[in-house]
PDB file of C-alpha atoms in Angstrom:
ATOM      1  CA  MET C 720      17.048  19.416  -4.841  1.00  0.00           C
ATOM      2  CA  THR C 721      16.990  15.932  -3.317  1.00  0.00           C
ATOM      3  CA  TYR C 722      18.604  13.055  -5.215  1.00  0.00           C
ATOM      4  CA  GLU C 723      16.948  10.227  -3.287  1.00  0.00           C
ATOM      5  CA  ASN C 724      14.937   7.763  -5.367  1.00  0.00           C
ATOM      6  CA  LYS C 725      16.387   9.163  -8.570  1.00  0.00           C
ATOM      7  CA  LYS C 726      18.528   7.718 -11.333  1.00  0.00           C
ATOM      8  CA  ILE C 727      21.154   9.513 -13.428  1.00  0.00           C
ATOM      9  CA  LEU C 728      20.706   9.207 -17.186  1.00  0.00           C
ATOM     10  CA  SER C 729      23.230  10.379 -19.778  1.00  0.00           C
ATOM     11  CA  PHE C 730      22.106  12.270 -22.886  1.00  0.00           C
ATOM     12  CA  SER C 731      23.992  13.853 -25.779  1.00  0.00           C
ATOM     13  CA  VAL C 732      22.348  17.184 -26.614  1.00  0.00           C
ATOM     14  CA  LEU C 733      22.547  19.149 -29.868  1.00  0.00           C
ATOM     15  CA  THR C 734      21.290  22.740 -29.544  1.00  0.00           C
ATOM     16  CA  PHE C 735      20.683  24.944 -32.595  1.00  0.00           C
ATOM     17  CA  THR C 736      21.123  28.696 -32.626  1.00  0.00           C
ATOM     18  CA  LYS C 737      18.941  30.941 -34.773  1.00  0.00           C
ATOM     19  CA  ALA C 738      21.927  31.568 -37.053  1.00  0.00           C
ATOM     20  CA  GLU C 739      22.497  27.841 -37.508  1.00  0.00           C
ATOM     21  CA  LEU C 740      18.852  27.247 -38.391  1.00  0.00           C
ATOM     22  CA  ASP C 741      19.121  30.079 -40.936  1.00  0.00           C
ATOM     23  CA  GLU C 742      22.178  28.332 -42.381  1.00  0.00           C
ATOM     24  CA  LEU C 743      20.262  25.062 -42.603  1.00  0.00           C
ATOM     25  CA  GLY C 744      17.419  26.844 -44.376  1.00  0.00           C
ATOM     26  CA  ASP C 745      13.702  26.233 -44.137  1.00  0.00           C
ATOM     27  CA  ASP C 746      13.765  22.991 -46.131  1.00  0.00           C
ATOM     28  CA  LEU C 747      16.405  21.237 -44.013  1.00  0.00           C
ATOM     29  CA  THR C 748      15.016  22.672 -40.770  1.00  0.00           C
ATOM     30  CA  ALA C 749      11.605  21.282 -41.704  1.00  0.00           C
ATOM     31  CA  LEU C 750      13.170  17.913 -42.583  1.00  0.00           C
ATOM     32  CA  ILE C 751      15.066  17.707 -39.274  1.00  0.00           C
ATOM     33  CA  ALA C 752      12.012  18.775 -37.279  1.00  0.00           C
ATOM     34  CA  THR C 753       9.753  16.273 -39.075  1.00  0.00           C
ATOM     35  CA  MET C 754      12.180  13.381 -38.587  1.00  0.00           C
ATOM     36  CA  SER C 755      12.537  14.367 -34.926  1.00  0.00           C
ATOM     37  CA  TYR C 756       8.751  14.432 -34.558  1.00  0.00           C
ATOM     38  CA  ALA C 757       8.458  10.942 -36.061  1.00  0.00           C
ATOM     39  CA  ALA C 758      11.256   9.647 -33.829  1.00  0.00           C
ATOM     40  CA  ASN C 759       9.482  11.122 -30.778  1.00  0.00           C
ATOM     41  CA  GLU C 760       6.208   9.366 -31.577  1.00  0.00           C
ATOM     42  CA  ILE C 761       7.871   6.028 -32.281  1.00  0.00           C
ATOM     43  CA  SER C 762       9.975   6.060 -29.108  1.00  0.00           C
ATOM     44  CA  THR C 763       6.946   7.061 -26.996  1.00  0.00           C
ATOM     45  CA  MET C 764       4.811   4.231 -28.363  1.00  0.00           C
ATOM     46  CA  GLN C 765       7.692   1.770 -27.968  1.00  0.00           C
ATOM     47  CA  LEU C 766       7.937   2.630 -24.270  1.00  0.00           C
ATOM     48  CA  LEU C 767       4.209   2.061 -23.848  1.00  0.00           C
ATOM     49  CA  TYR C 768       4.427  -1.291 -25.624  1.00  0.00           C
ATOM     50  CA  ILE C 769       7.397  -2.403 -23.505  1.00  0.00           C
ATOM     51  CA  SER C 770       5.516  -1.406 -20.356  1.00  0.00           C
ATOM     52  CA  ASN C 771       2.490  -3.417 -21.499  1.00  0.00           C
ATOM     53  CA  SER C 772       4.703  -6.506 -21.848  1.00  0.00           C
ATOM     54  CA  GLY C 773       6.095  -6.379 -18.312  1.00  0.00           C
ATOM     55  CA  VAL C 774       3.271  -8.004 -16.327  1.00  0.00           C
ATOM     56  CA  VAL C 775       0.779 -10.491 -17.836  1.00  0.00           C
ATOM     57  CA  PRO C 776      -2.479 -10.888 -15.824  1.00  0.00           C
ATOM     58  CA  ALA C 777      -3.564 -14.357 -14.717  1.00  0.00           C
ATOM     59  CA  ASP C 778      -7.334 -13.742 -14.734  1.00  0.00           C
ATOM     60  CA  LYS C 779      -8.915 -14.682 -18.080  1.00  0.00           C
ATOM     61  CA  ASP C 780     -11.098 -11.584 -18.359  1.00  0.00           C
ATOM     62  CA  ILE C 781      -8.325  -9.195 -17.360  1.00  0.00           C
ATOM     63  CA  TYR C 782      -5.984 -10.962 -19.763  1.00  0.00           C
ATOM     64  CA  PHE C 783      -8.368 -10.032 -22.588  1.00  0.00           C
ATOM     65  CA  ARG C 784      -8.179  -6.382 -21.511  1.00  0.00           C
ATOM     66  CA  TRP C 785      -4.379  -6.678 -21.510  1.00  0.00           C
ATOM     67  CA  ALA C 786      -4.443  -8.265 -24.989  1.00  0.00           C
ATOM     68  CA  ILE C 787      -6.652  -5.452 -26.327  1.00  0.00           C
ATOM     69  CA  GLN C 788      -4.146  -2.925 -24.984  1.00  0.00           C
ATOM     70  CA  LYS C 789      -1.213  -4.829 -26.519  1.00  0.00           C
ATOM     71  CA  HIS C 790      -2.879  -5.164 -29.913  1.00  0.00           C
ATOM     72  CA  THR C 791      -3.877  -1.483 -29.911  1.00  0.00           C
ATOM     73  CA  LEU C 792      -0.294  -0.392 -29.236  1.00  0.00           C
ATOM     74  CA  ILE C 793       1.072  -2.685 -31.950  1.00  0.00           C
ATOM     75  CA  ARG C 794      -1.520  -1.387 -34.430  1.00  0.00           C
ATOM     76  CA  ILE C 795      -0.442   2.194 -33.743  1.00  0.00           C
ATOM     77  CA  LEU C 796       3.255   1.289 -33.945  1.00  0.00           C
ATOM     78  CA  ASN C 797       2.636  -0.621 -37.173  1.00  0.00           C
ATOM     79  CA  ALA C 798       0.940   2.421 -38.706  1.00  0.00           C
ATOM     80  CA  LYS C 799       3.932   4.552 -37.639  1.00  0.00           C
ATOM     81  CA  VAL C 800       6.267   2.160 -39.460  1.00  0.00           C
ATOM     82  CA  PHE C 801       4.419   2.683 -42.744  1.00  0.00           C
ATOM     83  CA  GLU C 802       4.307   6.463 -42.240  1.00  0.00           C
ATOM     84  CA  ALA C 803       8.062   6.437 -41.612  1.00  0.00           C
ATOM     85  CA  ILE C 804       8.720   4.396 -44.759  1.00  0.00           C
ATOM     86  CA  PHE C 805       6.715   6.863 -46.851  1.00  0.00           C
ATOM     87  CA  GLY C 806       8.507   9.775 -45.187  1.00  0.00           C
ATOM     88  CA  PHE C 807      12.004   8.713 -46.241  1.00  0.00           C
ATOM     89  CA  SER C 808      11.064   9.230 -49.895  1.00  0.00           C
ATOM     90  CA  GLU C 809      10.216  12.858 -49.081  1.00  0.00           C
ATOM     91  CA  TYR C 810      13.497  13.269 -47.207  1.00  0.00           C
ATOM     92  CA  LYS C 811      15.389  12.092 -50.287  1.00  0.00           C
ATOM     93  CA  LYS C 812      13.874  14.887 -52.407  1.00  0.00           C
ATOM     94  CA  THR C 813      15.020  17.532 -49.926  1.00  0.00           C
ATOM     95  CA  LEU C 814      18.547  16.123 -49.692  1.00  0.00           C
ATOM     96  CA  GLU C 815      18.787  16.000 -53.495  1.00  0.00           C
ATOM     97  CA  ARG C 816      17.699  19.640 -53.809  1.00  0.00           C
ATOM     98  CA  ARG C 817      20.417  20.658 -51.353  1.00  0.00           C
ATOM     99  CA  GLY C 818      23.075  18.436 -52.917  1.00  0.00           C
ATOM    100  CA  LEU C 819      23.966  16.667 -49.670  1.00  0.00           C
ATOM    101  CA  HIS C 820      25.798  13.744 -51.243  1.00  0.00           C
ATOM    102  CA  LYS C 821      27.096  12.117 -48.059  1.00  0.00           C
ATOM    103  CA  SER C 822      23.633  12.163 -46.517  1.00  0.00           C
ATOM    104  CA  LEU C 823      22.177  10.728 -49.739  1.00  0.00           C
ATOM    105  CA  GLU C 824      24.703   7.893 -49.620  1.00  0.00           C
ATOM    106  CA  PHE C 825      23.684   7.267 -46.032  1.00  0.00           C
ATOM    107  CA  LEU C 826      19.996   7.372 -46.992  1.00  0.00           C
ATOM    108  CA  ALA C 827      20.627   4.832 -49.776  1.00  0.00           C
ATOM    109  CA  LYS C 828      21.676   2.321 -47.107  1.00  0.00           C
ATOM    110  CA  ILE C 829      18.450   3.027 -45.225  1.00  0.00           C
ATOM    111  CA  PHE C 830      16.456   2.345 -48.406  1.00  0.00           C
ATOM    112  CA  GLU C 831      18.242  -1.015 -48.673  1.00  0.00           C
ATOM    113  CA  GLN C 832      17.056  -1.828 -45.150  1.00  0.00           C
ATOM    114  CA  ILE C 833      13.524  -0.713 -46.025  1.00  0.00           C
ATOM    115  CA  ASP C 834      13.600  -2.941 -49.119  1.00  0.00           C
ATOM    116  CA  ASP C 835      14.584  -5.868 -46.897  1.00  0.00           C
ATOM    117  CA  MET C 836      11.641  -5.006 -44.609  1.00  0.00           C
ATOM    118  CA  LYS C 837       9.256  -5.079 -47.587  1.00  0.00           C
ATOM    119  CA  HIS C 838      10.452  -8.565 -48.540  1.00  0.00           C
ATOM    120  CA  ALA C 839      10.164  -9.948 -45.011  1.00  0.00           C
ATOM    121  CA  PRO C 840       7.340 -12.452 -44.317  1.00  0.00           C
ATOM    122  CA  GLY C 841       5.362 -10.095 -42.088  1.00  0.00           C
ATOM    123  CA  TYR C 842       5.168  -7.167 -44.531  1.00  0.00           C
ATOM    124  CA  ASN C 843       2.090  -8.254 -46.495  1.00  0.00           C
ATOM    125  CA  TYR C 844       0.267  -9.320 -43.339  1.00  0.00           C
ATOM    126  CA  SER C 845       1.107  -6.004 -41.680  1.00  0.00           C
ATOM    127  CA  LYS C 846      -0.008  -3.985 -44.685  1.00  0.00           C
ATOM    128  CA  ALA C 847      -3.364  -5.775 -44.848  1.00  0.00           C
ATOM    129  CA  ILE C 848      -4.030  -5.186 -41.135  1.00  0.00           C
ATOM    130  CA  ARG C 849      -2.849  -1.588 -41.365  1.00  0.00           C
ATOM    131  CA  ASP C 850      -5.092  -0.866 -44.355  1.00  0.00           C
ATOM    132  CA  LYS C 851      -8.227  -2.495 -42.930  1.00  0.00           C
ATOM    133  CA  ALA C 852      -8.108  -2.499 -39.123  1.00  0.00           C
ATOM    134  CA  THR C 853      -5.911   0.398 -38.006  1.00  0.00           C
ATOM    135  CA  ASN C 854      -7.331   3.906 -37.564  1.00  0.00           C
ATOM    136  CA  HIS C 855     -10.465   2.824 -39.422  1.00  0.00           C
ATOM    137  CA  TYR C 856     -13.850   2.305 -37.779  1.00  0.00           C
ATOM    138  CA  SER C 857     -15.825   0.968 -40.731  1.00  0.00           C
ATOM    139  CA  PRO C 858     -18.983  -1.098 -40.089  1.00  0.00           C
ATOM    140  CA  ALA C 859     -18.930  -2.017 -43.787  1.00  0.00           C
ATOM    141  CA  ASN C 860     -15.525  -3.718 -43.495  1.00  0.00           C
ATOM    142  CA  THR C 861     -16.580  -5.353 -40.224  1.00  0.00           C
ATOM    143  CA  LYS C 862     -19.692  -6.753 -41.923  1.00  0.00           C
ATOM    144  CA  LYS C 863     -17.573  -8.030 -44.800  1.00  0.00           C
ATOM    145  CA  ASN C 864     -15.279  -9.914 -42.401  1.00  0.00           C
ATOM    146  CA  MET C 865     -17.989 -11.334 -40.117  1.00  0.00           C
ATOM    147  CA  LYS C 866     -17.688 -14.694 -41.854  1.00  0.00           C
ATOM    148  CA  TYR C 867     -14.137 -14.869 -40.466  1.00  0.00           C
ATOM    149  CA  VAL C 868     -15.176 -14.380 -36.834  1.00  0.00           C
ATOM    150  CA  SER C 869     -14.152 -17.457 -34.845  1.00  0.00           C
ATOM    151  CA  ALA C 870     -16.883 -19.668 -33.415  1.00  0.00           C
ATOM    152  CA  ARG C 871     -15.030 -19.335 -30.092  1.00  0.00           C
ATOM    153  CA  ALA C 872     -14.981 -15.527 -30.252  1.00  0.00           C
ATOM    154  CA  ASP C 873     -15.724 -13.629 -27.048  1.00  0.00           C
ATOM    155  CA  LYS C 874     -18.916 -11.706 -27.813  1.00  0.00           C
ATOM    156  CA  ARG C 875     -19.181  -9.682 -24.593  1.00  0.00           C
ATOM    157  CA  MET C 876     -19.207  -5.988 -23.698  1.00  0.00           C
ATOM    158  CA  ILE C 877     -17.747  -5.447 -20.222  1.00  0.00           C
ATOM    159  CA  HIS C 878     -18.855  -2.210 -18.558  1.00  0.00           C
ATOM    160  CA  HIS C 879     -17.388  -0.462 -15.503  1.00  0.00           C
ATOM    161  CA  GLU C 880     -18.839   2.560 -13.741  1.00  0.00           C
ATOM    162  CA  LYS C 881     -15.589   4.532 -14.001  1.00  0.00           C
ATOM    163  CA  THR C 882     -14.741   6.094 -17.364  1.00  0.00           C
ATOM    164  CA  GLY C 883     -11.930   4.295 -19.163  1.00  0.00           C
ATOM    165  CA  ASN C 884     -12.252   0.977 -17.324  1.00  0.00           C
ATOM    166  CA  SER C 885     -14.821  -0.598 -19.645  1.00  0.00           C
ATOM    167  CA  PHE C 886     -13.667  -2.933 -22.404  1.00  0.00           C
ATOM    168  CA  HIS C 887     -15.486  -4.827 -25.124  1.00  0.00           C
ATOM    169  CA  PRO C 888     -14.087  -8.131 -26.426  1.00  0.00           C
ATOM    170  CA  ILE C 889     -16.723  -8.237 -29.181  1.00  0.00           C
ATOM    171  CA  GLY C 890     -15.033  -5.247 -30.827  1.00  0.00           C
ATOM    172  CA  GLU C 891     -11.598  -6.853 -30.861  1.00  0.00           C
ATOM    173  CA  GLU C 892     -13.000 -10.147 -32.101  1.00  0.00           C
ATOM    174  CA  TYR C 893     -15.213  -8.787 -34.893  1.00  0.00           C
ATOM    175  CA  VAL C 894     -12.907  -6.060 -36.194  1.00  0.00           C
ATOM    176  CA  PHE C 895      -9.295  -7.019 -35.474  1.00  0.00           C
ATOM    177  CA  MET C 896      -9.254 -10.788 -35.044  1.00  0.00           C
ATOM    178  CA  ALA C 897     -11.653 -11.210 -37.974  1.00  0.00           C
ATOM    179  CA  GLN C 898      -9.216  -9.197 -40.121  1.00  0.00           C
ATOM    180  CA  VAL C 899      -6.337 -11.399 -38.932  1.00  0.00           C
ATOM    181  CA  ASN C 900      -8.387 -14.473 -39.897  1.00  0.00           C
ATOM    182  CA  ALA C 901      -9.299 -12.930 -43.264  1.00  0.00           C
ATOM    183  CA  THR C 902      -5.645 -12.159 -43.968  1.00  0.00           C
ATOM    184  CA  ALA C 903      -4.689 -15.727 -43.035  1.00  0.00           C
ATOM    185  CA  ASN C 904      -7.346 -17.042 -45.419  1.00  0.00           C
ATOM    186  CA  THR C 905      -6.052 -14.840 -48.248  1.00  0.00           C
ATOM    187  CA  HIS C 906      -2.489 -16.102 -47.800  1.00  0.00           C
ATOM    188  CA  ASN C 907      -3.516 -19.697 -46.997  1.00  0.00           C
ATOM    189  CA  VAL C 908      -1.746 -19.732 -43.626  1.00  0.00           C
ATOM    190  CA  GLN C 909      -2.797 -20.108 -39.997  1.00  0.00           C
ATOM    191  CA  SER C 910      -4.064 -17.041 -38.125  1.00  0.00           C
ATOM    192  CA  GLU C 911      -1.413 -17.604 -35.461  1.00  0.00           C
ATOM    193  CA  GLU C 912       1.284 -17.182 -38.118  1.00  0.00           C
ATOM    194  CA  VAL C 913      -0.243 -13.886 -39.277  1.00  0.00           C
ATOM    195  CA  MET C 914      -0.413 -12.596 -35.703  1.00  0.00           C
ATOM    196  CA  ASN C 915       3.150 -13.606 -34.821  1.00  0.00           C
ATOM    197  CA  GLU C 916       4.664 -12.301 -38.052  1.00  0.00           C
ATOM    198  CA  TRP C 917       2.698  -9.034 -37.720  1.00  0.00           C
ATOM    199  CA  ILE C 918       4.099  -8.411 -34.245  1.00  0.00           C
ATOM    200  CA  ASP C 919       7.649  -9.552 -35.084  1.00  0.00           C
ATOM    201  CA  TRP C 920       7.797  -7.510 -38.308  1.00  0.00           C
ATOM    202  CA  THR C 921       6.557  -4.387 -36.533  1.00  0.00           C
ATOM    203  CA  ILE C 922       9.068  -4.653 -33.673  1.00  0.00           C
ATOM    204  CA  ARG C 923      12.009  -5.462 -35.969  1.00  0.00           C
ATOM    205  CA  SER C 924      11.086  -2.605 -38.311  1.00  0.00           C
ATOM    206  CA  LEU C 925      10.830  -0.149 -35.430  1.00  0.00           C
ATOM    207  CA  ARG C 926      14.333  -1.017 -34.257  1.00  0.00           C
ATOM    208  CA  THR C 927      15.654  -0.448 -37.772  1.00  0.00           C
ATOM    209  CA  LEU C 928      13.785   2.821 -38.297  1.00  0.00           C
ATOM    210  CA  SER C 929      14.565   4.246 -34.845  1.00  0.00           C
ATOM    211  CA  LYS C 930      18.287   3.856 -35.505  1.00  0.00           C
ATOM    212  CA  ALA C 931      17.849   5.174 -39.057  1.00  0.00           C
ATOM    213  CA  PHE C 932      16.182   8.352 -37.777  1.00  0.00           C
ATOM    214  CA  ASP C 933      18.884   9.008 -35.185  1.00  0.00           C
ATOM    215  CA  ASP C 934      21.795   8.288 -37.515  1.00  0.00           C
ATOM    216  CA  LEU C 935      20.403  10.249 -40.486  1.00  0.00           C
ATOM    217  CA  LEU C 936      19.624  13.264 -38.307  1.00  0.00           C
ATOM    218  CA  ILE C 937      23.220  13.413 -37.077  1.00  0.00           C
ATOM    219  CA  GLN C 938      24.564  12.834 -40.601  1.00  0.00           C
ATOM    220  CA  VAL C 939      22.546  15.706 -42.101  1.00  0.00           C
ATOM    221  CA  VAL C 940      23.507  18.128 -39.331  1.00  0.00           C
ATOM    222  CA  THR C 941      27.225  17.310 -39.430  1.00  0.00           C
ATOM    223  CA  GLU C 942      27.330  17.613 -43.232  1.00  0.00           C
ATOM    224  CA  VAL C 943      25.839  21.108 -43.182  1.00  0.00           C
ATOM    225  CA  LEU C 944      27.204  22.248 -39.804  1.00  0.00           C
ATOM    226  CA  PRO C 945      30.502  20.363 -39.363  1.00  0.00           C
ATOM    227  CA  HIS C 946      31.495  22.534 -36.392  1.00  0.00           C
ATOM    228  CA  LYS C 947      28.561  21.329 -34.282  1.00  0.00           C
ATOM    229  CA  TYR C 948      29.252  19.134 -31.278  1.00  0.00           C
ATOM    230  CA  LEU C 949      27.178  17.150 -28.824  1.00  0.00           C
ATOM    231  CA  GLU C 950      26.966  18.346 -25.226  1.00  0.00           C
ATOM    232  CA  LEU C 951      26.738  15.765 -22.443  1.00  0.00           C
ATOM    233  CA  LYS C 952      23.831  16.168 -20.011  1.00  0.00           C
ATOM    234  CA  LYS C 953      23.193  13.996 -16.943  1.00  0.00           C
ATOM    235  CA  PRO C 954      19.795  14.795 -15.399  1.00  0.00           C
ATOM    236  CA  TYR C 955      18.359  13.095 -12.327  1.00  0.00           C
ATOM    237  CA  VAL C 956      15.169  11.208 -13.190  1.00  0.00           C
ATOM    238  CA  GLU C 957      12.585   9.968 -10.668  1.00  0.00           C
ATOM    239  CA  LEU C 958      12.803   6.165 -10.407  1.00  0.00           C
ATOM    240  CA  PRO C 959       9.133   5.506 -11.305  1.00  0.00           C
ATOM    241  CA  LEU C 960       9.845   7.188 -14.655  1.00  0.00           C
ATOM    242  CA  VAL C 961      12.671   4.782 -15.575  1.00  0.00           C
ATOM    243  CA  CYS C 962      11.262   1.580 -17.061  1.00  0.00           C
ATOM    244  CA  ASN C 963      12.443  -1.843 -15.945  1.00  0.00           C
ATOM    245  CA  LEU C 964      11.722  -4.397 -18.664  1.00  0.00           C
ATOM    246  CA  THR C 965      10.870  -7.178 -16.228  1.00  0.00           C
ATOM    247  CA  THR C 966       8.776  -5.385 -13.617  1.00  0.00           C
ATOM    248  CA  SER C 967       7.157  -2.389 -15.335  1.00  0.00           C
ATOM    249  CA  ALA C 968       3.446  -2.531 -16.082  1.00  0.00           C
ATOM    250  CA  LEU C 969       1.267  -0.179 -18.090  1.00  0.00           C
ATOM    251  CA  PRO C 970      -1.977   0.375 -16.140  1.00  0.00           C
ATOM    252  CA  LEU C 971      -5.096  -1.364 -17.393  1.00  0.00           C
ATOM    253  CA  PHE C 972      -7.567   0.354 -15.083  1.00  0.00           C
ATOM    254  CA  PHE C 973      -8.075   3.584 -13.130  1.00  0.00           C
ATOM    255  CA  GLU C 974      -9.053   3.659  -9.452  1.00  0.00           C
ATOM    256  CA  SER C 975     -10.605   7.073  -9.975  1.00  0.00           C
ATOM    257  CA  THR C 976     -12.394   8.661 -12.918  1.00  0.00           C
ATOM    258  CA  MET C 977     -10.160   9.720 -15.790  1.00  0.00           C
ATOM    259  CA  PRO C 978      -9.484  13.481 -15.938  1.00  0.00           C
TER     260      PRO C 978
END
């Protein structure tokens, strides 16, 4: 194995034996696996969002493609935040059934953080966008919001011969930006405020929930399996796979046809 053009990363690894999973039981194993699954999805989407933020294109048309990518990633991350919030209520039921009092005390602090998130300025804006313009492709809602489409909206469809390189500003303007404008109208604020608070609330909430997932997972495991310990691993990772916040860039286009 060659170590050139590689970087060493340090990880703390917790490995379960079959006997330990039996001791945890199906309910706690399912809880740990589900929380781990949610944490995986959130961290993956966070990396994509960070990569999108690294390089901002100068060309006006390409900037719109970049903005569509950014908004799409934030919409997905925002939806994950709400799924995570709902999930913690289910986790509480499992912990109560098992009588894990220390973990419940820990979870109570997480609920306090979630309550703070719900009272933050961006919560209502985020919920409106999540309910109307995330994971929903409804012509009826688009028609309803057409009166909120800006007079300056970009009404083009931009086609490229290679699959995946086409992008359509009219879709972003009529579905997403119109919903942002509608939300601003409902709350009697500027659309720019809705957009900024939506992004800020999503990113702040993700930081809170990512730490909550990691800390609660460790708390539950150590309460049930106090003998468990973390094993240090230091793998070599290819440099292109390690993100630099200032120079990384998520691709906008493919030179060849998508597989």
